[in-house]
PDB file of C-alpha atoms in Angstrom:
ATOM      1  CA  UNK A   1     149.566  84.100 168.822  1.00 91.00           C
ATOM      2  CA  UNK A   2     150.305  80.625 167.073  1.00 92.00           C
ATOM      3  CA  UNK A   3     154.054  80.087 165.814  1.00 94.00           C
ATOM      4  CA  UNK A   4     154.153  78.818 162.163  1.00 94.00           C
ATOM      5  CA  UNK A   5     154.779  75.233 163.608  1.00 93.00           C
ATOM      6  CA  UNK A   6     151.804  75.677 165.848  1.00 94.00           C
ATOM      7  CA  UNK A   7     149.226  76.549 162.609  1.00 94.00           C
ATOM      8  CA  UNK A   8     150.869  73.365 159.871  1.00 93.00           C
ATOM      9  CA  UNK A   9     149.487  71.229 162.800  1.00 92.00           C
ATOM     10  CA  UNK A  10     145.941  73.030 163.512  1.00 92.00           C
ATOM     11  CA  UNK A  11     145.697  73.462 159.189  1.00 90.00           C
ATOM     12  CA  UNK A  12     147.496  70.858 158.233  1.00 89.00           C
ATOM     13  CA  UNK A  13     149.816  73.054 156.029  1.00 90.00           C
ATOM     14  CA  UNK A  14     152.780  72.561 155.851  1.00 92.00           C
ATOM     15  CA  UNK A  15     155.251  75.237 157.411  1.00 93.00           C
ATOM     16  CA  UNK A  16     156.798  75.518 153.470  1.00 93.00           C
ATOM     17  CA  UNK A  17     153.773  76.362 152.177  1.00 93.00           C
ATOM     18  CA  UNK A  18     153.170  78.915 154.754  1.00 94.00           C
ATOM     19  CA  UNK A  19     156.807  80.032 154.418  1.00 94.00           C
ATOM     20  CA  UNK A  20     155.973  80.471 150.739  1.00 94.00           C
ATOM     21  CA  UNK A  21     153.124  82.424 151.440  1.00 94.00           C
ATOM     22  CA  UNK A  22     154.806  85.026 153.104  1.00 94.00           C
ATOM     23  CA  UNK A  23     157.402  85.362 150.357  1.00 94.00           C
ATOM     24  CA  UNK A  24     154.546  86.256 147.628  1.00 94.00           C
ATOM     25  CA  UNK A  25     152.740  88.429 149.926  1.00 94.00           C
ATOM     26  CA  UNK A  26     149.586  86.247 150.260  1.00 93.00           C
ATOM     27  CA  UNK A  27     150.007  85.793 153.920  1.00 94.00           C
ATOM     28  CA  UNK A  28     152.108  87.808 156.047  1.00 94.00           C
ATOM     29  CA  UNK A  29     152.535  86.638 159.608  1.00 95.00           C
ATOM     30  CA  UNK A  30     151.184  88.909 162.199  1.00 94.00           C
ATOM     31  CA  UNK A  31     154.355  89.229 163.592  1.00 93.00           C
ATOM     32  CA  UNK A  32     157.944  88.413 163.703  1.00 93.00           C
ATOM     33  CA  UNK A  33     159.924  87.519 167.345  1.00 90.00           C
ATOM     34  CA  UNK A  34     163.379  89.329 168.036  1.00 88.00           C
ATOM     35  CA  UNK A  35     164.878  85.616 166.456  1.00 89.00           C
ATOM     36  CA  UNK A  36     162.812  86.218 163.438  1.00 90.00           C
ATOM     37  CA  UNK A  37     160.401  83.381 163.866  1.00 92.00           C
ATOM     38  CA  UNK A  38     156.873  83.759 162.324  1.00 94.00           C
ATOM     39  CA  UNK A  39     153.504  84.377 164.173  1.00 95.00           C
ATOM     40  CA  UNK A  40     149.995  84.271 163.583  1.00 95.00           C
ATOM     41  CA  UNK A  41     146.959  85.914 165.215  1.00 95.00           C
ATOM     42  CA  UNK A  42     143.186  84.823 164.866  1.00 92.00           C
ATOM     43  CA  UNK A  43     142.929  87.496 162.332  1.00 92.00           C
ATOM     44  CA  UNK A  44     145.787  85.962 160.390  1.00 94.00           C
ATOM     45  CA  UNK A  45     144.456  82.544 160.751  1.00 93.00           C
ATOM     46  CA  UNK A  46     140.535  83.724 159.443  1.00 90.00           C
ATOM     47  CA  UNK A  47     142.537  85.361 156.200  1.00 92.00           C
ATOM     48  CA  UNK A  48     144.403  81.861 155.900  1.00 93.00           C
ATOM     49  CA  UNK A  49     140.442  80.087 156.056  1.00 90.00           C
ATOM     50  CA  UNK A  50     139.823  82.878 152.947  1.00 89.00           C
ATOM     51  CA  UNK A  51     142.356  81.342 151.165  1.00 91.00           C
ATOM     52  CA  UNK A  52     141.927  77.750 151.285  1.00 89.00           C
ATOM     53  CA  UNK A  53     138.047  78.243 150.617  1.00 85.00           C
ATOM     54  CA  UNK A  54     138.825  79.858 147.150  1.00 83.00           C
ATOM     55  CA  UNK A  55     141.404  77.023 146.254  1.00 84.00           C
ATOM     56  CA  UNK A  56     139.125  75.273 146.903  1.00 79.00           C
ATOM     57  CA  UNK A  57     136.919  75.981 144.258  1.00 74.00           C
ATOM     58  CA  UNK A  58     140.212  76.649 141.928  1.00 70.00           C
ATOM     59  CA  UNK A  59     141.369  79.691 142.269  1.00 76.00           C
ATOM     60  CA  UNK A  60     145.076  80.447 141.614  1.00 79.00           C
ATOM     61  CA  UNK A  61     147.397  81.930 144.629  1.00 86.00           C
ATOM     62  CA  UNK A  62     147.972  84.761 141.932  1.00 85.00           C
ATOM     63  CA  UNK A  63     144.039  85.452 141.912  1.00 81.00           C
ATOM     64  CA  UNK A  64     143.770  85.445 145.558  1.00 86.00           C
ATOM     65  CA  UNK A  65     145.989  87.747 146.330  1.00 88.00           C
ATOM     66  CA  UNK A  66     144.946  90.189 143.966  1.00 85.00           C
ATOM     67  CA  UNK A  67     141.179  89.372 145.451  1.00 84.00           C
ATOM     68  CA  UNK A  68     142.193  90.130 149.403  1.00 86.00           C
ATOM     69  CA  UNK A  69     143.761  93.070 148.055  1.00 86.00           C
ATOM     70  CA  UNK A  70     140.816  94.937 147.023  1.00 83.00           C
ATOM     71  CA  UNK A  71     139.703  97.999 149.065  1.00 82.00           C
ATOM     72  CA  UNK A  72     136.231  97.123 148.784  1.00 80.00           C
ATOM     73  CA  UNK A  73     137.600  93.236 149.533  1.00 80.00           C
ATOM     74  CA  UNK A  74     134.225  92.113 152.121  1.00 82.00           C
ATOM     75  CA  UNK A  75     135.234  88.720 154.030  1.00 78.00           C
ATOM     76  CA  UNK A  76     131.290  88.206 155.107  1.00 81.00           C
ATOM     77  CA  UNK A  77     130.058  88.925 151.309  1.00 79.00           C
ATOM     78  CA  UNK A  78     132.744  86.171 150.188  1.00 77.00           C
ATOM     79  CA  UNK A  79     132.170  83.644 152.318  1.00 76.00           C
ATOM     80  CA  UNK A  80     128.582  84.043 151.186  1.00 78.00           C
ATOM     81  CA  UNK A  81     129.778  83.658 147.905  1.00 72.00           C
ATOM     82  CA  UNK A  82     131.900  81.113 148.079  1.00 73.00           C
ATOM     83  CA  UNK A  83     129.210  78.750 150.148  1.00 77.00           C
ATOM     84  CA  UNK A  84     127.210  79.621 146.925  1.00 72.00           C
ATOM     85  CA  UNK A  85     129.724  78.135 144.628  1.00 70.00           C
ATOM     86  CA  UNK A  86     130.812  75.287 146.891  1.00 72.00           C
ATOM     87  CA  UNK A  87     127.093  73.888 147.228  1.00 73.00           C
ATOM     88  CA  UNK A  88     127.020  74.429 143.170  1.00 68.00           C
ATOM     89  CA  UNK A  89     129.946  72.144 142.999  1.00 68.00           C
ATOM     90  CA  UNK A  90     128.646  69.650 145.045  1.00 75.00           C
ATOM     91  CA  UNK A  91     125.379  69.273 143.796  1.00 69.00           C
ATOM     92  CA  UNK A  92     127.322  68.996 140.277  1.00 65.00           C
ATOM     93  CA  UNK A  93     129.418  66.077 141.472  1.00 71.00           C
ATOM     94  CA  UNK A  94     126.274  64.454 143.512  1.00 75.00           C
ATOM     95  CA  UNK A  95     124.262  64.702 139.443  1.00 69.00           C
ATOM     96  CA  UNK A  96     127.142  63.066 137.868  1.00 66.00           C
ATOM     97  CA  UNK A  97     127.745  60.549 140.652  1.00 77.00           C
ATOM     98  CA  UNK A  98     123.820  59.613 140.131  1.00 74.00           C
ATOM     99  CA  UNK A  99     124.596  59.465 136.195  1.00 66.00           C
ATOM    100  CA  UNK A 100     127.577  56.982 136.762  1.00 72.00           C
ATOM    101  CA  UNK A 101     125.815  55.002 139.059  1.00 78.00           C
ATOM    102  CA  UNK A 102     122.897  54.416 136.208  1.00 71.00           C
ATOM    103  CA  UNK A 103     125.735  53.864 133.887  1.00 67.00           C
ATOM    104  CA  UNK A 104     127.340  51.540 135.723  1.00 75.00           C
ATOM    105  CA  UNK A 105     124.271  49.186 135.732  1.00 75.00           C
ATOM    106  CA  UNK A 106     124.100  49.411 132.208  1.00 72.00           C
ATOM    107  CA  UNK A 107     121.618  51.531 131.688  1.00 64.00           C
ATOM    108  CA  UNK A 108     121.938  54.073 128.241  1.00 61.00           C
ATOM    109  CA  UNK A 109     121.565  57.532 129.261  1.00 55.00           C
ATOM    110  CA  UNK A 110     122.827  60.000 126.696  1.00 49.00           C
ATOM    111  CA  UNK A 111     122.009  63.084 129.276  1.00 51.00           C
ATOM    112  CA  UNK A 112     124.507  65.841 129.181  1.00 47.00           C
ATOM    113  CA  UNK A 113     122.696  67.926 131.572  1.00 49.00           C
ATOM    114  CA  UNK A 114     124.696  66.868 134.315  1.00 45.00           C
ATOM    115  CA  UNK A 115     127.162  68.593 132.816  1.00 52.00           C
ATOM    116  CA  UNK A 116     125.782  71.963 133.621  1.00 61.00           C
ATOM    117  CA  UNK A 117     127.779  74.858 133.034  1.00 69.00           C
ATOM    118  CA  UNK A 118     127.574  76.572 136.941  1.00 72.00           C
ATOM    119  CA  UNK A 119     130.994  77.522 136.859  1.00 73.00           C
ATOM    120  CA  UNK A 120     130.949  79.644 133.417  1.00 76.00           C
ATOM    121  CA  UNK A 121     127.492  81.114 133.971  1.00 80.00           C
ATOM    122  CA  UNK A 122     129.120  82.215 137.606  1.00 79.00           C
ATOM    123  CA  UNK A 123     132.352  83.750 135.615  1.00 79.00           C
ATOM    124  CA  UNK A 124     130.495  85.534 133.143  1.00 82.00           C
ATOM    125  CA  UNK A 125     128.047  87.281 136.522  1.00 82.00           C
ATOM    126  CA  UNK A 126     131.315  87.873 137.826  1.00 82.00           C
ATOM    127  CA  UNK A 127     132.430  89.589 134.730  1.00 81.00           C
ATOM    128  CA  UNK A 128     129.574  91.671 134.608  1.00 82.00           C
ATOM    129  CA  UNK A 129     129.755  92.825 137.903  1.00 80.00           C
ATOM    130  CA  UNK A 130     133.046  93.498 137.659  1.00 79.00           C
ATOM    131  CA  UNK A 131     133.985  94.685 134.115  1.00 79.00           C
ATOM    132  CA  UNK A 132     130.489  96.505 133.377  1.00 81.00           C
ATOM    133  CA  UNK A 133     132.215  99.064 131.082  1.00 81.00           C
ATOM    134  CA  UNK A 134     133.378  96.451 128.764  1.00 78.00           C
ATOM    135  CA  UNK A 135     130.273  94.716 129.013  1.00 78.00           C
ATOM    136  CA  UNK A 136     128.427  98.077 127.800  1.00 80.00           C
ATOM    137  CA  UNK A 137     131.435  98.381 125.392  1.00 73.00           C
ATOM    138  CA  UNK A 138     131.135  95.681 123.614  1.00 69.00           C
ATOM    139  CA  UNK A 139     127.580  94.629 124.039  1.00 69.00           C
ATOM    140  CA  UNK A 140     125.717  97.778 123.892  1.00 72.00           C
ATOM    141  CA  UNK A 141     124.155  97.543 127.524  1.00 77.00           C
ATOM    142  CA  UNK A 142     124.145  95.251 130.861  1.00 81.00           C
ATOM    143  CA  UNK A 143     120.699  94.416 129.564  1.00 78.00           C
ATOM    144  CA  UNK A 144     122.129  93.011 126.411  1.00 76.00           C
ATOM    145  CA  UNK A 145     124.648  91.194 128.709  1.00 78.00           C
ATOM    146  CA  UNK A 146     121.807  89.388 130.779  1.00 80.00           C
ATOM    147  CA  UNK A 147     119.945  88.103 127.667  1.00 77.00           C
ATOM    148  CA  UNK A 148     123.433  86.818 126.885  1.00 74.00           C
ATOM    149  CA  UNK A 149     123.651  85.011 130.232  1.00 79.00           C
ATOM    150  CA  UNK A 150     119.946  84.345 130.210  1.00 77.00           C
ATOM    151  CA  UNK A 151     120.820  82.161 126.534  1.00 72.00           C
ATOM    152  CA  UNK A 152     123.347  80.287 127.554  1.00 74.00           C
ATOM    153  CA  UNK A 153     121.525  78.914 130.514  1.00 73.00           C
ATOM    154  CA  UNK A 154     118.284  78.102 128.372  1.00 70.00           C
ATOM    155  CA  UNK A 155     120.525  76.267 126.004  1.00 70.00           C
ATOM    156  CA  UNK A 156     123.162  75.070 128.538  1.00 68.00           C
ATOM    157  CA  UNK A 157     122.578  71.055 128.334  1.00 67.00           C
ATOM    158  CA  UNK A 158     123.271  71.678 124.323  1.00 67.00           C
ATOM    159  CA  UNK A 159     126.011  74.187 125.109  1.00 72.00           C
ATOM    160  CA  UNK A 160     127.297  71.422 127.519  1.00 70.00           C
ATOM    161  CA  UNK A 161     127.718  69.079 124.556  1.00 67.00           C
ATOM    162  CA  UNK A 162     129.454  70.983 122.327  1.00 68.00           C
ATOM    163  CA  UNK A 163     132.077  72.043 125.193  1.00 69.00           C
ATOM    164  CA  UNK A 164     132.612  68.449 125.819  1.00 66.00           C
ATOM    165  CA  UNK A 165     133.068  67.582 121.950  1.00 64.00           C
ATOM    166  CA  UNK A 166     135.049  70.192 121.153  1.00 67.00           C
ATOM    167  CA  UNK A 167     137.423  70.920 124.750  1.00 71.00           C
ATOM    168  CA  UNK A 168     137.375  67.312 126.248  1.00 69.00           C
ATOM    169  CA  UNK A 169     135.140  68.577 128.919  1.00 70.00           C
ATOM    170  CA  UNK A 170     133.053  71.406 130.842  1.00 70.00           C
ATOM    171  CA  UNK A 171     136.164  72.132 133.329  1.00 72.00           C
ATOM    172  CA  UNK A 172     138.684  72.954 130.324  1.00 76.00           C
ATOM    173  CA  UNK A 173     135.669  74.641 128.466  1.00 75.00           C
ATOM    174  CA  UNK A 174     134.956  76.752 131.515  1.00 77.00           C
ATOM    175  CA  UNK A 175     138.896  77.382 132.321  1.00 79.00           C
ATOM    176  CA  UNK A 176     139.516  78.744 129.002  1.00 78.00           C
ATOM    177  CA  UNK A 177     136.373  81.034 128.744  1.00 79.00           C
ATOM    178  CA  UNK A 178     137.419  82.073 132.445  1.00 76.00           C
ATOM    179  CA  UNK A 179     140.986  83.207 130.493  1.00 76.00           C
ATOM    180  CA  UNK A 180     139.390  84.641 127.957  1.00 74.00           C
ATOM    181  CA  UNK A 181     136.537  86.795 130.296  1.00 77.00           C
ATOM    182  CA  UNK A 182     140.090  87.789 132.258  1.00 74.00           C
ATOM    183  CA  UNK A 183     141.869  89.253 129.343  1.00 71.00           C
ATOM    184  CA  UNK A 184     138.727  90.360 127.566  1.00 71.00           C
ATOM    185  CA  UNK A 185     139.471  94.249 127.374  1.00 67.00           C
ATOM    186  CA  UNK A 186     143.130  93.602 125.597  1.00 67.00           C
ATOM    187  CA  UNK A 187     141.491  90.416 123.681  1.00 65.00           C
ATOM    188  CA  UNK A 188     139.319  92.831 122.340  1.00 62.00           C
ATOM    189  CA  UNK A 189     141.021  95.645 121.642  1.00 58.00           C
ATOM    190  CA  UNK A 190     144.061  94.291 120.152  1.00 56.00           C
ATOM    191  CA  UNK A 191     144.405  95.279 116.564  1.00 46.00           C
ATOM    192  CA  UNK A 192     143.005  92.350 114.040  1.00 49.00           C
ATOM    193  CA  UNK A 193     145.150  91.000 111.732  1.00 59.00           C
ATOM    194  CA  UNK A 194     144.912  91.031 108.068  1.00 61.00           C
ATOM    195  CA  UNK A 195     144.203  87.263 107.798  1.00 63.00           C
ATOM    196  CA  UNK A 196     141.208  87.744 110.167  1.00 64.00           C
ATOM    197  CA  UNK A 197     139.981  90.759 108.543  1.00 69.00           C
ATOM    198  CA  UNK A 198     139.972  88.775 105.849  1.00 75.00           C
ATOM    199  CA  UNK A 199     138.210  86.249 107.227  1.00 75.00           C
ATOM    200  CA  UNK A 200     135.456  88.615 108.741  1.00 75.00           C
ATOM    201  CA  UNK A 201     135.032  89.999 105.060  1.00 83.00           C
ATOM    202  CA  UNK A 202     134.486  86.101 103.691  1.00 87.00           C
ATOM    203  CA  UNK A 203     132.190  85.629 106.023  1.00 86.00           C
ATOM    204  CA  UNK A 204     130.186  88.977 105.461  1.00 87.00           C
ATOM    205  CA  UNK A 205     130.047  88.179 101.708  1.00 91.00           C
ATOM    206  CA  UNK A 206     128.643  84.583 102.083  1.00 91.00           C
ATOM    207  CA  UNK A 207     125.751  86.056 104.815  1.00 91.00           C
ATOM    208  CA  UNK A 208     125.273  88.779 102.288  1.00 92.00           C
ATOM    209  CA  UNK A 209     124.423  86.471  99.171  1.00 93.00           C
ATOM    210  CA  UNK A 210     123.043  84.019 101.665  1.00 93.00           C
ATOM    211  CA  UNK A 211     120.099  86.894 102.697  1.00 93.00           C
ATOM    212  CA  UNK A 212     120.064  88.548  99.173  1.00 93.00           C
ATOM    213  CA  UNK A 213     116.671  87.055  98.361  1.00 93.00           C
ATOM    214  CA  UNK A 214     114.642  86.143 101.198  1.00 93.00           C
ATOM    215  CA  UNK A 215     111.951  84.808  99.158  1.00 93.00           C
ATOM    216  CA  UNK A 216     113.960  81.565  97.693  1.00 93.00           C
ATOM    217  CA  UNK A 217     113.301  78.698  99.095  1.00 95.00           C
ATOM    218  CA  UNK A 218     116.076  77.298 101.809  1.00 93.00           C
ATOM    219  CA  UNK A 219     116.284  73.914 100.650  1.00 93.00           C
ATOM    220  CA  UNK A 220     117.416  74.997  97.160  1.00 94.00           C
ATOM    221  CA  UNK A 221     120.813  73.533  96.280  1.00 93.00           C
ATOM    222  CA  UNK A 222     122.427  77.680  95.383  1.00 94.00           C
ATOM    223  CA  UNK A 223     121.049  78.417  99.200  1.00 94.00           C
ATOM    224  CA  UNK A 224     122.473  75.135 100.712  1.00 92.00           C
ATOM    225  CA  UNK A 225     125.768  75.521  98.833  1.00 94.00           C
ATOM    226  CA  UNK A 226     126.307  79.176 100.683  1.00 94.00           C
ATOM    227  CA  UNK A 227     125.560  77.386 104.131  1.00 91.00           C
ATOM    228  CA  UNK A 228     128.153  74.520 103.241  1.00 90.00           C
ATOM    229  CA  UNK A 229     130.468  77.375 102.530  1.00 91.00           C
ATOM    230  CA  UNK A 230     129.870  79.233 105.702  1.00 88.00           C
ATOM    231  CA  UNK A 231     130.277  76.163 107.753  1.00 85.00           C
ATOM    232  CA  UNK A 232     133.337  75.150 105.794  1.00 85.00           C
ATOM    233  CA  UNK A 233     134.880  78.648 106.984  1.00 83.00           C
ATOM    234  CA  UNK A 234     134.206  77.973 110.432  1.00 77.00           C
ATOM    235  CA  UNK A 235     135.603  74.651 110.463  1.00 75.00           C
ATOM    236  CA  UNK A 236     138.653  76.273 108.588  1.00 75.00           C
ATOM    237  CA  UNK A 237     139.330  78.763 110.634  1.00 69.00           C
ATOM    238  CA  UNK A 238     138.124  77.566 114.436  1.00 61.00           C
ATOM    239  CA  UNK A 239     140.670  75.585 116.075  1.00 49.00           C
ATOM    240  CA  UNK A 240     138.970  71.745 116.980  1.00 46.00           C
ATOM    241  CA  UNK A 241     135.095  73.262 115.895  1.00 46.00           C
ATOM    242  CA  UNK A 242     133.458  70.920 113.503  1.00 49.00           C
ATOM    243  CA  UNK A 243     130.171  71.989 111.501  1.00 49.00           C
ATOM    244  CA  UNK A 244     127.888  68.794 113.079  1.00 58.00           C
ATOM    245  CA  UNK A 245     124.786  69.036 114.190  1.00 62.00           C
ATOM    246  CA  UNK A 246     125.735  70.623 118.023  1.00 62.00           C
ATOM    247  CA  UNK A 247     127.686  73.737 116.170  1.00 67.00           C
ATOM    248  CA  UNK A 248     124.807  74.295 113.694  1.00 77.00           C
ATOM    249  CA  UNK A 249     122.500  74.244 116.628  1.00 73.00           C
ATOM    250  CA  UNK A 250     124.428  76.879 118.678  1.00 72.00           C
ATOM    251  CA  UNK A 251     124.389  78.999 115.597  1.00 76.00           C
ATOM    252  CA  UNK A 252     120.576  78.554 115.345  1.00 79.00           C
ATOM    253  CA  UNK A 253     120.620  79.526 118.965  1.00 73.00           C
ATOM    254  CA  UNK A 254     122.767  82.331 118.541  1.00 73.00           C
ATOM    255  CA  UNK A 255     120.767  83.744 115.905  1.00 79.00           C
ATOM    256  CA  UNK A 256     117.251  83.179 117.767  1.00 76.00           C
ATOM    257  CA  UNK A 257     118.245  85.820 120.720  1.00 69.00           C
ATOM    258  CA  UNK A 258     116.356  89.189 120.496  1.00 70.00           C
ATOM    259  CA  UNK A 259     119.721  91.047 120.605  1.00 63.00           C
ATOM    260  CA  UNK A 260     121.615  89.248 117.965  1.00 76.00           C
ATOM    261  CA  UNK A 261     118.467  88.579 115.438  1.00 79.00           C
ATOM    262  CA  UNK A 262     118.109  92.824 115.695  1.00 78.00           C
ATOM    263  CA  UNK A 263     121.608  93.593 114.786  1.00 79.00           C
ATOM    264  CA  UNK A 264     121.372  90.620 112.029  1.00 84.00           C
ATOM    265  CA  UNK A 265     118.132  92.356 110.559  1.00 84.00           C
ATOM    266  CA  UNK A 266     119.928  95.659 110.813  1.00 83.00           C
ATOM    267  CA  UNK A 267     122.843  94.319 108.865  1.00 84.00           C
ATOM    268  CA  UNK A 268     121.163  92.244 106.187  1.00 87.00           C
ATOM    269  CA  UNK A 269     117.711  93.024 106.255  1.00 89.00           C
ATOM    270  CA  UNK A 270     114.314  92.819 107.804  1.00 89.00           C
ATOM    271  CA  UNK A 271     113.801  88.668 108.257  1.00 91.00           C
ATOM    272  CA  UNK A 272     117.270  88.014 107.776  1.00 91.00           C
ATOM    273  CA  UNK A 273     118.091  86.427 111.304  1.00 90.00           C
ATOM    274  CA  UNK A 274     114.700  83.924 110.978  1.00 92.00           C
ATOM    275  CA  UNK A 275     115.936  83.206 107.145  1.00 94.00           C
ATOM    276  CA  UNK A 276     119.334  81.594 108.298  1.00 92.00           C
ATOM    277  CA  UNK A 277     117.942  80.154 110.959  1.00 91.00           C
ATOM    278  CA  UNK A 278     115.411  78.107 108.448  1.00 93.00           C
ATOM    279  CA  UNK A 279     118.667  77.521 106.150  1.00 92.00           C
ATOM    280  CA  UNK A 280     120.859  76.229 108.882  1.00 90.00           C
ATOM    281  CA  UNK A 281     118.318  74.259 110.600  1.00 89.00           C
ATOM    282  CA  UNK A 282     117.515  72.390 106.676  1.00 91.00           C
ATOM    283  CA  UNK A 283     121.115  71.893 106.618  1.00 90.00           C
ATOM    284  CA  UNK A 284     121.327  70.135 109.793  1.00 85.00           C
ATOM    285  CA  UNK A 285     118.036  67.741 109.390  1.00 85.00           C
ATOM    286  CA  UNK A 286     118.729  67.274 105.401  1.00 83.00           C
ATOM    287  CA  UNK A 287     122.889  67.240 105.277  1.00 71.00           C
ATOM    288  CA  UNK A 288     125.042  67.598 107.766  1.00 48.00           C
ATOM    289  CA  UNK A 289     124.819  63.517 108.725  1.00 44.00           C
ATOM    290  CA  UNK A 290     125.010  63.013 105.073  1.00 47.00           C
ATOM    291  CA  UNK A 291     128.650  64.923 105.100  1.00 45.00           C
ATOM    292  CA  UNK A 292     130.057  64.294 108.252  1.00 40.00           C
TER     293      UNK A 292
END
């Protein structure tokens, strides 16, 4: 048994922090003396290890707790798992360390794939693991799911550059996708407002006379317009999102996966999916540097 004193100076915690530990429930000493003074057992100290390794990699105390609580909570299988995210970090920093250094001397490198997106392609295996009923929910099958996951890594040095252009960077991109993946059931299920109905039905009408006739040429001005107009919407009503280049290419992306080009051709019609694709992508090489 260690007294509280005894583990600040092996940890280097201090005996508040510990104190405050106790109070949320985190860590609980092993046991109390007749004077009320805390102590801590081996088994106490390898739960403390647990919790500095996961803030560590930025979890919050609130988080850990509700982790270690678990029933099915496995120490070995999370240590595993947290090695796994700790040598992801630090091969991260080492890439962008290398990038700096070439910077430094000068050199122009516009590479964003430094900037991978490790963290967010962990919370969303994480997600699916844990949440697989929503997944199936709302994407139709864990299958559906992986292609999802299997996209975003394909396409993650120009998802990279849009996170960075549009949240500052890949840690504030990643923390709010994290927030979002955390409150996904109630995100999703929480009834849409009549301004966003609306905004769903805009959209719908504009894809609609968009893929009316999918024998008209894309570069004709009437077809170009209804892309302008679509993009227009997005930049209206998306928070920081501008309709460049990077956000026409993610929708080209989005619209090249198996899973979303087969509900697209369900909706509008055989071809539809490959038709906005060759729309958006003559908007982006014939006038989106022209308009913004």
């Amino acid at each position: 048994m260690r007294t509280i004193s005894q583990v600040a100076e092996l940890t280097g915690i201090s005996t508040r922090t510990l104190q405050y530990y106790d109070e949320i429930g985190l860590l609980k000493p092993s046991k109390l003396t007749e004077s009320g003074y805390r102590l801590y057992n081996d088994e106490a100290l390898q739960k403390l290890q647990q919790i500095l390794f996961f803030k560590e990699l930025g979890f919050k105390l609130k988080e850990i707790k509700e982790i270690l609580q678990k029933p099915d909570f496995d120490r070995i299988k999370a240590f595993k798992r947290q090695r796994e995210l700790l040598l992801l970090k630090r091969n991260r920093t080492d890439r962008l360390i290398q990038l700096l250094s070439r910077l430094e001397k000068g050199e122009s490198c516009m590479s964003f794939k430094e900037f991978d997106l490790s963290d967010y392609i962990t919370a969303l295996e994480d997600f699916k693991n844990n949440s697989a009923d929503d997944v199936i929910k709302h994407w139709g099958s864990i299958e559906n799911f992986d292609m999802f996951i299997q996209k975003t890594k394909d396409d993650e040095a120009e998802v990279a550059k849009l996170a960075i252009q549009q949240f500052g960077s890949i840690e504030k991109y990643t923390e709010a996708m994290k927030h979002n993946l955390a409150h996904f059931s109630e995100l999703m299920d929480t009834q849409l407002t009549e301004e966003v109905k609306e905004i769903g039905k805009q959209s719908d009408i504009l894809y609609g006379r968009l893929t009316a006739d999918l024998s008209e040429d894309v570069s004709s001005p009437y077809i170009q317009s209804i892309v302008d107009e679509l993009l227009q919407l997005i930049r209206k009503n998306s928070a920081g999102v501008s309709p460049d280049k990077p956000c026409i290419n993610v929708l080209i992306d989005t619209y090249s996966s198996d899973y979303i080009k087969s509900m697209t051709d369900s909706k509008y019609g055989k071809g539809a999916s490959d038709y906005m694709i060759k729309a958006f992508r003559y908007y982006s090489e014939n006038s989106a540097s022209e308009n913004y």
